[in-house]
């Protein structure tokens, strides 16, 4: 009989996208169960990964009554299934899963910190979020920061004194280099997309992929791009607005709507064709864990302009496969975009290094093997 492992996330889209392929790989060796809220993403996980799924609603926001109900449901599930390992990602799933697993006496309780919210907060909210992560770590037996930057923040804010291990070179799932490859997008497809978007042969295309919110540095990006007086530049935006959670400035929204060189195409389920027609990813986010989009762009051969934050400053080496700038710094963003679009030699050198640097550190199968090996080590220790 295979050892049983339960993987949890707050919302099923995290299992669907962040762990794509990984659960199927691990299911060859273990009996894997995926737990998250019930929607089409959870069903997609069941079908693609060939694992059993159990729907339990976990709220992203703090909701004491609903959280207690979710905690109780997780506890009952863990008591019924009796897994050897419960492994969570994302904050709320981590807190509730680790507490429920400790209550149910699951021997191995693993949490991966894919990103931290509290460093960007202040006052009472920051103290509350820190306390929640401290409680999570108290309940967990093993803690895995997604990158060295996340690890240092956990130490800096006194979240835990337990040993922490960064698996592979960081990132929860690595990058599928066969999928994220320019060879997957043919010339005709690229030309058709360029025609649809009105992109000319000599245009230099900056691309941003992610939520179009203030926290991602979109206000600074639009301001910096709007000040670039270079005729052949275009900015391609892939993502959705979240006006209720983190709205953009009205000036930013106006420029996105009225600047003909800013192409807002909304959410795209397949970003590869858009990377294939672009020249450089610009990702001026305020905070990240370990951003998949930067790895994806690099795998597609794009140099990247990123902010000096966790994950970004581990994937990008300044001056090699891109440029690193301070957060919330319009002038630095402007200068970097100007440099990479006008300095042909610098751009070509960074472009040539982009995919090999991703390939050498974040190849997906290597990351999966590291996780498999860690499970085996912990199971042997708990015999």
Short mmCIF file of C-alpha atoms in Angstrom, two decimals:
data_model
loop_
_atom_site.label_atom_id
_atom_site.label_comp_id
_atom_site.label_asym_id
_atom_site.label_seq_id
_atom_site.Cartn_x
_atom_site.Cartn_y
_atom_site.Cartn_z
CA UNK A 1 0.00 0.00 0.00
CA UNK A 2 1.35 3.44 -0.96
CA UNK A 3 2.09 6.02 1.71
CA UNK A 4 -0.66 8.65 1.81
CA UNK A 5 0.19 12.34 1.31
CA UNK A 6 -2.27 15.23 1.40
CA UNK A 7 -1.43 18.49 -0.40
CA UNK A 8 -3.45 21.60 0.45
CA UNK A 9 -3.81 25.15 -0.83
CA UNK A 10 -6.20 27.96 0.06
CA UNK A 11 -7.69 28.24 -3.43
CA UNK A 12 -7.61 25.47 -6.06
CA UNK A 13 -6.09 27.69 -8.75
CA UNK A 14 -2.84 27.41 -6.75
CA UNK A 15 -2.87 23.62 -7.04
CA UNK A 16 -3.83 23.89 -10.69
CA UNK A 17 -1.15 26.33 -11.79
CA UNK A 18 1.57 26.43 -9.14
CA UNK A 19 1.87 22.63 -8.88
CA UNK A 20 1.00 21.68 -12.45
CA UNK A 21 2.37 18.20 -13.20
CA UNK A 22 3.95 17.75 -9.77
CA UNK A 23 1.07 15.90 -8.15
CA UNK A 24 0.89 13.45 -11.02
CA UNK A 25 4.63 12.83 -10.71
CA UNK A 26 4.41 12.25 -6.95
CA UNK A 27 1.34 10.03 -7.37
CA UNK A 28 3.58 7.43 -9.01
CA UNK A 29 5.23 6.91 -5.63
CA UNK A 30 2.54 7.90 -3.11
CA UNK A 31 -1.22 8.02 -2.73
CA UNK A 32 -1.70 11.76 -3.23
CA UNK A 33 -4.87 13.63 -2.20
CA UNK A 34 -5.40 17.29 -3.14
CA UNK A 35 -7.50 19.51 -0.88
CA UNK A 36 -8.85 22.99 -1.61
CA UNK A 37 -12.08 24.82 -2.40
CA UNK A 38 -14.51 23.33 -4.90
CA UNK A 39 -14.49 24.84 -8.39
CA UNK A 40 -13.41 24.06 -11.95
CA UNK A 41 -9.73 24.36 -11.01
CA UNK A 42 -10.03 21.54 -8.47
CA UNK A 43 -11.72 19.37 -11.07
CA UNK A 44 -8.96 20.20 -13.54
CA UNK A 45 -6.42 19.01 -10.96
CA UNK A 46 -8.32 15.74 -10.52
CA UNK A 47 -8.45 15.10 -14.26
CA UNK A 48 -4.94 16.17 -15.23
CA UNK A 49 -2.99 14.96 -12.19
CA UNK A 50 -4.95 11.71 -11.74
CA UNK A 51 -5.24 12.27 -7.99
CA UNK A 52 -8.17 12.15 -5.62
CA UNK A 53 -9.47 15.59 -4.62
CA UNK A 54 -11.47 16.62 -1.56
CA UNK A 55 -13.26 20.01 -1.61
CA UNK A 56 -12.99 22.03 1.59
CA UNK A 57 -13.57 25.78 1.44
CA UNK A 58 -10.72 27.86 2.86
CA UNK A 59 -11.22 31.62 2.97
CA UNK A 60 -8.34 33.87 1.91
CA UNK A 61 -9.45 36.66 4.24
CA UNK A 62 -9.54 36.45 8.04
CA UNK A 63 -12.97 35.10 9.02
CA UNK A 64 -12.90 33.49 12.49
CA UNK A 65 -16.20 31.61 12.30
CA UNK A 66 -15.65 30.26 8.78
CA UNK A 67 -12.02 29.47 9.60
CA UNK A 68 -13.08 27.37 12.59
CA UNK A 69 -15.46 25.40 10.37
CA UNK A 70 -12.66 24.82 7.82
CA UNK A 71 -10.27 23.78 10.61
CA UNK A 72 -12.77 21.23 11.90
CA UNK A 73 -13.37 19.81 8.42
CA UNK A 74 -9.63 19.46 7.82
CA UNK A 75 -9.21 17.75 11.20
CA UNK A 76 -11.98 15.23 10.40
CA UNK A 77 -10.44 14.56 6.98
CA UNK A 78 -6.97 13.96 8.42
CA UNK A 79 -8.37 11.68 11.13
CA UNK A 80 -10.25 9.70 8.50
CA UNK A 81 -7.45 9.43 5.93
CA UNK A 82 -4.53 9.12 8.37
CA UNK A 83 -1.84 10.48 6.01
CA UNK A 84 1.84 10.27 6.88
CA UNK A 85 2.42 13.73 5.40
CA UNK A 86 0.33 16.88 5.08
CA UNK A 87 2.06 19.47 2.89
CA UNK A 88 0.52 22.93 2.48
CA UNK A 89 1.18 25.99 0.36
CA UNK A 90 -0.34 29.51 0.64
CA UNK A 91 -0.95 31.29 3.98
CA UNK A 92 -4.46 30.37 5.11
CA UNK A 93 -4.16 26.74 4.00
CA UNK A 94 -0.85 26.58 5.82
CA UNK A 95 -2.23 27.84 9.11
CA UNK A 96 -5.38 25.70 9.13
CA UNK A 97 -3.75 22.59 7.64
CA UNK A 98 -0.83 22.61 10.07
CA UNK A 99 -3.09 23.14 13.10
CA UNK A 100 -5.54 20.45 11.97
CA UNK A 101 -2.73 18.03 11.16
CA UNK A 102 -1.15 18.57 14.58
CA UNK A 103 -4.52 18.00 16.25
CA UNK A 104 -4.94 14.82 14.18
CA UNK A 105 -1.39 13.69 15.04
CA UNK A 106 -0.15 13.57 11.47
CA UNK A 107 3.56 12.76 11.96
CA UNK A 108 5.02 14.92 9.15
CA UNK A 109 3.55 18.41 8.73
CA UNK A 110 5.23 20.42 5.97
CA UNK A 111 4.56 23.98 4.87
CA UNK A 112 6.13 25.82 1.95
CA UNK A 113 6.14 29.61 2.21
CA UNK A 114 5.54 30.74 -1.36
CA UNK A 115 5.44 34.41 -0.43
CA UNK A 116 5.05 36.61 2.61
CA UNK A 117 2.37 39.25 3.11
CA UNK A 118 3.43 40.81 6.40
CA UNK A 119 6.64 42.60 5.23
CA UNK A 120 4.51 44.97 3.14
CA UNK A 121 2.02 45.65 5.98
CA UNK A 122 2.27 47.89 9.03
CA UNK A 123 0.77 48.28 12.48
CA UNK A 124 -1.85 45.93 13.86
CA UNK A 125 -2.35 44.06 10.59
CA UNK A 126 1.35 43.25 10.36
CA UNK A 127 1.44 42.03 13.97
CA UNK A 128 -1.61 39.85 13.35
CA UNK A 129 -0.14 38.30 10.19
CA UNK A 130 3.17 37.66 11.97
CA UNK A 131 1.35 35.95 14.83
CA UNK A 132 -0.55 33.75 12.37
CA UNK A 133 2.65 32.64 10.64
CA UNK A 134 4.33 32.03 14.01
CA UNK A 135 1.40 29.80 14.97
CA UNK A 136 1.64 28.00 11.62
CA UNK A 137 5.34 27.29 12.18
CA UNK A 138 4.69 26.12 15.74
CA UNK A 139 2.27 23.51 14.39
CA UNK A 140 4.45 22.44 11.45
CA UNK A 141 7.29 19.95 11.78
CA UNK A 142 9.14 21.08 8.64
CA UNK A 143 9.31 24.51 7.03
CA UNK A 144 10.40 25.32 3.47
CA UNK A 145 10.90 28.89 2.26
CA UNK A 146 10.51 29.12 -1.52
CA UNK A 147 13.75 31.07 -1.82
CA UNK A 148 16.61 32.51 0.20
CA UNK A 149 14.91 35.92 0.38
CA UNK A 150 11.80 34.41 1.96
CA UNK A 151 14.00 32.49 4.38
CA UNK A 152 15.81 35.65 5.48
CA UNK A 153 12.50 37.47 6.04
CA UNK A 154 11.21 34.60 8.20
CA UNK A 155 14.36 34.90 10.30
CA UNK A 156 14.33 38.72 10.36
CA UNK A 157 10.75 38.93 11.65
CA UNK A 158 11.22 36.13 14.19
CA UNK A 159 8.62 33.83 12.62
CA UNK A 160 10.37 30.65 13.71
CA UNK A 161 13.59 29.31 15.16
CA UNK A 162 13.10 25.92 13.56
CA UNK A 163 15.52 24.82 10.83
CA UNK A 164 14.40 25.87 7.34
CA UNK A 165 15.38 24.29 4.05
CA UNK A 166 15.20 25.81 0.55
CA UNK A 167 14.67 22.90 -1.84
CA UNK A 168 16.60 22.89 -5.12
CA UNK A 169 17.31 26.57 -5.94
CA UNK A 170 13.91 27.76 -4.81
CA UNK A 171 10.47 27.78 -6.45
CA UNK A 172 7.77 25.23 -5.68
CA UNK A 173 7.52 23.60 -9.10
CA UNK A 174 10.38 24.63 -11.37
CA UNK A 175 9.84 25.42 -15.03
CA UNK A 176 8.77 23.11 -17.86
CA UNK A 177 11.41 24.04 -20.43
CA UNK A 178 9.80 21.98 -23.18
CA UNK A 179 6.54 23.90 -22.75
CA UNK A 180 8.05 27.35 -22.22
CA UNK A 181 10.13 27.41 -25.35
CA UNK A 182 10.04 29.70 -28.39
CA UNK A 183 10.21 26.57 -30.56
CA UNK A 184 6.61 25.83 -29.50
CA UNK A 185 5.34 28.99 -31.26
CA UNK A 186 5.65 28.95 -35.05
CA UNK A 187 6.40 31.93 -37.25
CA UNK A 188 2.90 32.16 -38.71
CA UNK A 189 1.34 32.27 -35.24
CA UNK A 190 3.66 35.09 -34.20
CA UNK A 191 3.02 37.08 -37.35
CA UNK A 192 -0.73 36.70 -36.99
CA UNK A 193 -0.62 37.89 -33.37
CA UNK A 194 1.53 40.87 -34.35
CA UNK A 195 -1.00 41.83 -37.03
CA UNK A 196 -3.90 41.55 -34.60
CA UNK A 197 -2.15 43.83 -32.12
CA UNK A 198 -0.85 46.29 -34.68
CA UNK A 199 2.81 45.61 -33.86
CA UNK A 200 5.28 46.65 -36.56
CA UNK A 201 8.44 44.64 -37.44
CA UNK A 202 10.81 47.14 -35.80
CA UNK A 203 8.78 47.71 -32.63
CA UNK A 204 10.45 46.91 -29.29
CA UNK A 205 7.88 45.23 -27.03
CA UNK A 206 7.92 45.39 -23.26
CA UNK A 207 5.56 42.91 -21.63
CA UNK A 208 4.02 42.64 -18.16
CA UNK A 209 2.16 39.51 -17.03
CA UNK A 210 0.24 39.48 -13.76
CA UNK A 211 -2.54 41.22 -11.86
CA UNK A 212 -2.94 44.85 -12.92
CA UNK A 213 -2.80 46.27 -9.40
CA UNK A 214 -0.77 48.79 -7.44
CA UNK A 215 1.16 46.09 -5.57
CA UNK A 216 2.62 44.87 -8.86
CA UNK A 217 4.11 48.29 -9.62
CA UNK A 218 1.70 49.06 -12.45
CA UNK A 219 1.36 52.74 -11.52
CA UNK A 220 5.13 53.16 -11.77
CA UNK A 221 5.33 51.09 -14.95
CA UNK A 222 2.72 53.12 -16.80
CA UNK A 223 4.30 56.41 -15.67
CA UNK A 224 7.82 55.34 -16.72
CA UNK A 225 6.66 53.98 -20.07
CA UNK A 226 4.62 57.10 -20.81
CA UNK A 227 7.72 59.26 -20.31
CA UNK A 228 9.86 57.27 -22.77
CA UNK A 229 10.03 59.34 -25.92
CA UNK A 230 11.07 56.50 -28.21
CA UNK A 231 8.82 56.04 -31.22
CA UNK A 232 8.96 52.26 -31.68
CA UNK A 233 8.14 51.15 -28.13
CA UNK A 234 5.00 49.29 -27.10
CA UNK A 235 3.88 47.93 -23.74
CA UNK A 236 1.86 44.72 -23.66
CA UNK A 237 -0.25 44.13 -20.53
CA UNK A 238 -1.56 40.64 -19.73
CA UNK A 239 -3.72 40.43 -16.63
CA UNK A 240 -6.89 41.52 -14.87
CA UNK A 241 -7.74 44.57 -12.78
CA UNK A 242 -8.72 44.10 -9.12
CA UNK A 243 -10.43 47.41 -8.45
CA UNK A 244 -12.02 46.29 -5.17
CA UNK A 245 -8.79 44.96 -3.66
CA UNK A 246 -5.96 47.11 -5.02
CA UNK A 247 -7.16 49.72 -7.51
CA UNK A 248 -4.81 51.63 -9.81
CA UNK A 249 -4.61 55.41 -9.82
CA UNK A 250 -7.16 57.12 -12.05
CA UNK A 251 -4.28 58.69 -14.00
CA UNK A 252 -2.82 55.24 -14.63
CA UNK A 253 -6.15 53.88 -15.85
CA UNK A 254 -6.56 56.85 -18.18
CA UNK A 255 -3.13 56.28 -19.72
CA UNK A 256 -3.79 52.57 -20.22
CA UNK A 257 -7.03 53.42 -22.00
CA UNK A 258 -5.79 56.32 -24.15
CA UNK A 259 -2.14 55.57 -24.96
CA UNK A 260 -2.19 53.69 -28.29
CA UNK A 261 1.23 52.18 -27.54
CA UNK A 262 -0.13 50.43 -24.43
CA UNK A 263 -1.84 47.19 -25.47
CA UNK A 264 -4.08 45.75 -22.73
CA UNK A 265 -5.17 42.25 -23.77
CA UNK A 266 -6.53 41.04 -20.42
CA UNK A 267 -6.01 37.61 -18.90
CA UNK A 268 -4.54 35.00 -21.25
CA UNK A 269 -4.54 31.29 -20.42
CA UNK A 270 -1.50 30.75 -22.64
CA UNK A 271 1.10 33.50 -22.30
CA UNK A 272 3.71 31.89 -24.54
CA UNK A 273 2.67 33.49 -27.86
CA UNK A 274 2.82 36.91 -26.19
CA UNK A 275 6.27 36.23 -24.77
CA UNK A 276 7.34 35.02 -28.22
CA UNK A 277 6.55 38.39 -29.84
CA UNK A 278 8.03 40.45 -26.98
CA UNK A 279 11.54 41.65 -26.25
CA UNK A 280 11.69 42.21 -22.50
CA UNK A 281 9.60 41.43 -19.40
CA UNK A 282 9.10 44.34 -17.01
CA UNK A 283 8.04 43.18 -13.55
CA UNK A 284 8.20 46.05 -11.00
CA UNK A 285 6.36 44.22 -8.20
CA UNK A 286 6.56 45.33 -4.56
CA UNK A 287 6.68 41.80 -3.14
CA UNK A 288 6.84 38.21 -4.34
CA UNK A 289 7.70 34.77 -3.11
CA UNK A 290 9.30 33.30 -6.19
CA UNK A 291 7.57 34.65 -9.33
CA UNK A 292 6.81 32.07 -11.99
CA UNK A 293 6.35 34.73 -14.65
CA UNK A 294 10.01 35.79 -14.43
CA UNK A 295 11.15 32.19 -14.91
CA UNK A 296 8.69 31.71 -17.77
CA UNK A 297 9.89 34.83 -19.56
CA UNK A 298 13.51 33.80 -19.08
CA UNK A 299 12.77 30.33 -20.45
CA UNK A 300 11.27 32.02 -23.52
CA UNK A 301 14.52 33.92 -24.01
CA UNK A 302 13.48 37.30 -22.61
CA UNK A 303 15.71 39.45 -20.43
CA UNK A 304 13.83 40.90 -17.48
CA UNK A 305 13.68 44.18 -15.59
CA UNK A 306 12.67 43.32 -12.02
CA UNK A 307 12.61 44.96 -8.61
CA UNK A 308 15.04 44.07 -5.85
CA UNK A 309 12.65 41.77 -3.97
CA UNK A 310 12.50 38.13 -2.92
CA UNK A 311 12.63 35.68 -5.80
CA UNK A 312 13.20 38.28 -8.50
CA UNK A 313 16.69 39.02 -7.24
CA UNK A 314 17.45 35.29 -7.16
CA UNK A 315 16.27 34.53 -10.72
CA UNK A 316 17.80 37.65 -12.28
CA UNK A 317 21.48 38.52 -11.97
CA UNK A 318 21.86 42.24 -12.51
CA UNK A 319 23.59 43.02 -15.79
CA UNK A 320 23.57 39.37 -16.90
CA UNK A 321 20.06 38.16 -17.79
CA UNK A 322 18.37 41.44 -16.94
CA UNK A 323 18.36 44.45 -14.65
CA UNK A 324 17.40 44.85 -10.99
CA UNK A 325 15.96 48.15 -9.76
CA UNK A 326 14.56 49.48 -6.44
CA UNK A 327 10.83 49.15 -5.80
CA UNK A 328 8.53 52.13 -6.40
CA UNK A 329 11.29 53.96 -8.31
CA UNK A 330 9.94 55.46 -11.53
CA UNK A 331 13.27 57.03 -12.51
CA UNK A 332 15.20 53.74 -12.22
CA UNK A 333 12.46 51.94 -14.14
CA UNK A 334 12.55 54.61 -16.86
CA UNK A 335 16.36 54.42 -17.14
CA UNK A 336 16.36 50.60 -17.29
CA UNK A 337 13.67 50.46 -19.96
CA UNK A 338 15.54 53.08 -21.95
CA UNK A 339 18.84 51.22 -21.61
CA UNK A 340 17.57 47.81 -22.62
CA UNK A 341 15.61 49.14 -25.62
CA UNK A 342 18.39 51.38 -26.98
CA UNK A 343 21.62 49.54 -26.05
CA UNK A 344 21.59 46.79 -28.67
CA UNK A 345 24.76 45.03 -27.46
CA UNK A 346 23.56 44.91 -23.84
CA UNK A 347 20.15 43.65 -24.88
CA UNK A 348 21.52 40.87 -27.11
CA UNK A 349 23.95 39.71 -24.42
CA UNK A 350 21.18 39.55 -21.81
CA UNK A 351 18.86 37.79 -24.25
CA UNK A 352 21.46 35.11 -25.06
CA UNK A 353 21.94 34.34 -21.36
CA UNK A 354 18.28 34.31 -20.35
CA UNK A 355 17.18 30.76 -21.18
CA UNK A 356 20.47 29.00 -20.24
CA UNK A 357 20.44 30.65 -16.80
CA UNK A 358 16.91 29.40 -16.15
CA UNK A 359 17.72 25.97 -17.54
CA UNK A 360 20.73 25.49 -15.25
CA UNK A 361 18.85 26.32 -12.03
CA UNK A 362 15.11 25.70 -12.34
CA UNK A 363 14.46 22.77 -14.66
CA UNK A 364 11.19 21.23 -13.49
CA UNK A 365 12.15 17.56 -13.19
CA UNK A 366 15.08 18.51 -10.95
CA UNK A 367 12.72 20.35 -8.57
CA UNK A 368 10.28 17.42 -8.51
CA UNK A 369 13.09 14.97 -7.72
CA UNK A 370 14.22 17.19 -4.82
CA UNK A 371 10.70 17.16 -3.34
CA UNK A 372 10.42 13.39 -3.79
CA UNK A 373 13.78 12.93 -2.10
CA UNK A 374 12.75 15.15 0.81
CA UNK A 375 9.56 13.11 1.35
CA UNK A 376 11.60 9.90 1.38
CA UNK A 377 14.11 11.30 3.87
CA UNK A 378 11.37 12.44 6.26
CA UNK A 379 9.47 9.16 5.98
CA UNK A 380 12.62 7.19 6.76
CA UNK A 381 13.30 9.37 9.78
CA UNK A 382 9.76 8.76 11.05
CA UNK A 383 9.77 4.98 10.75
#
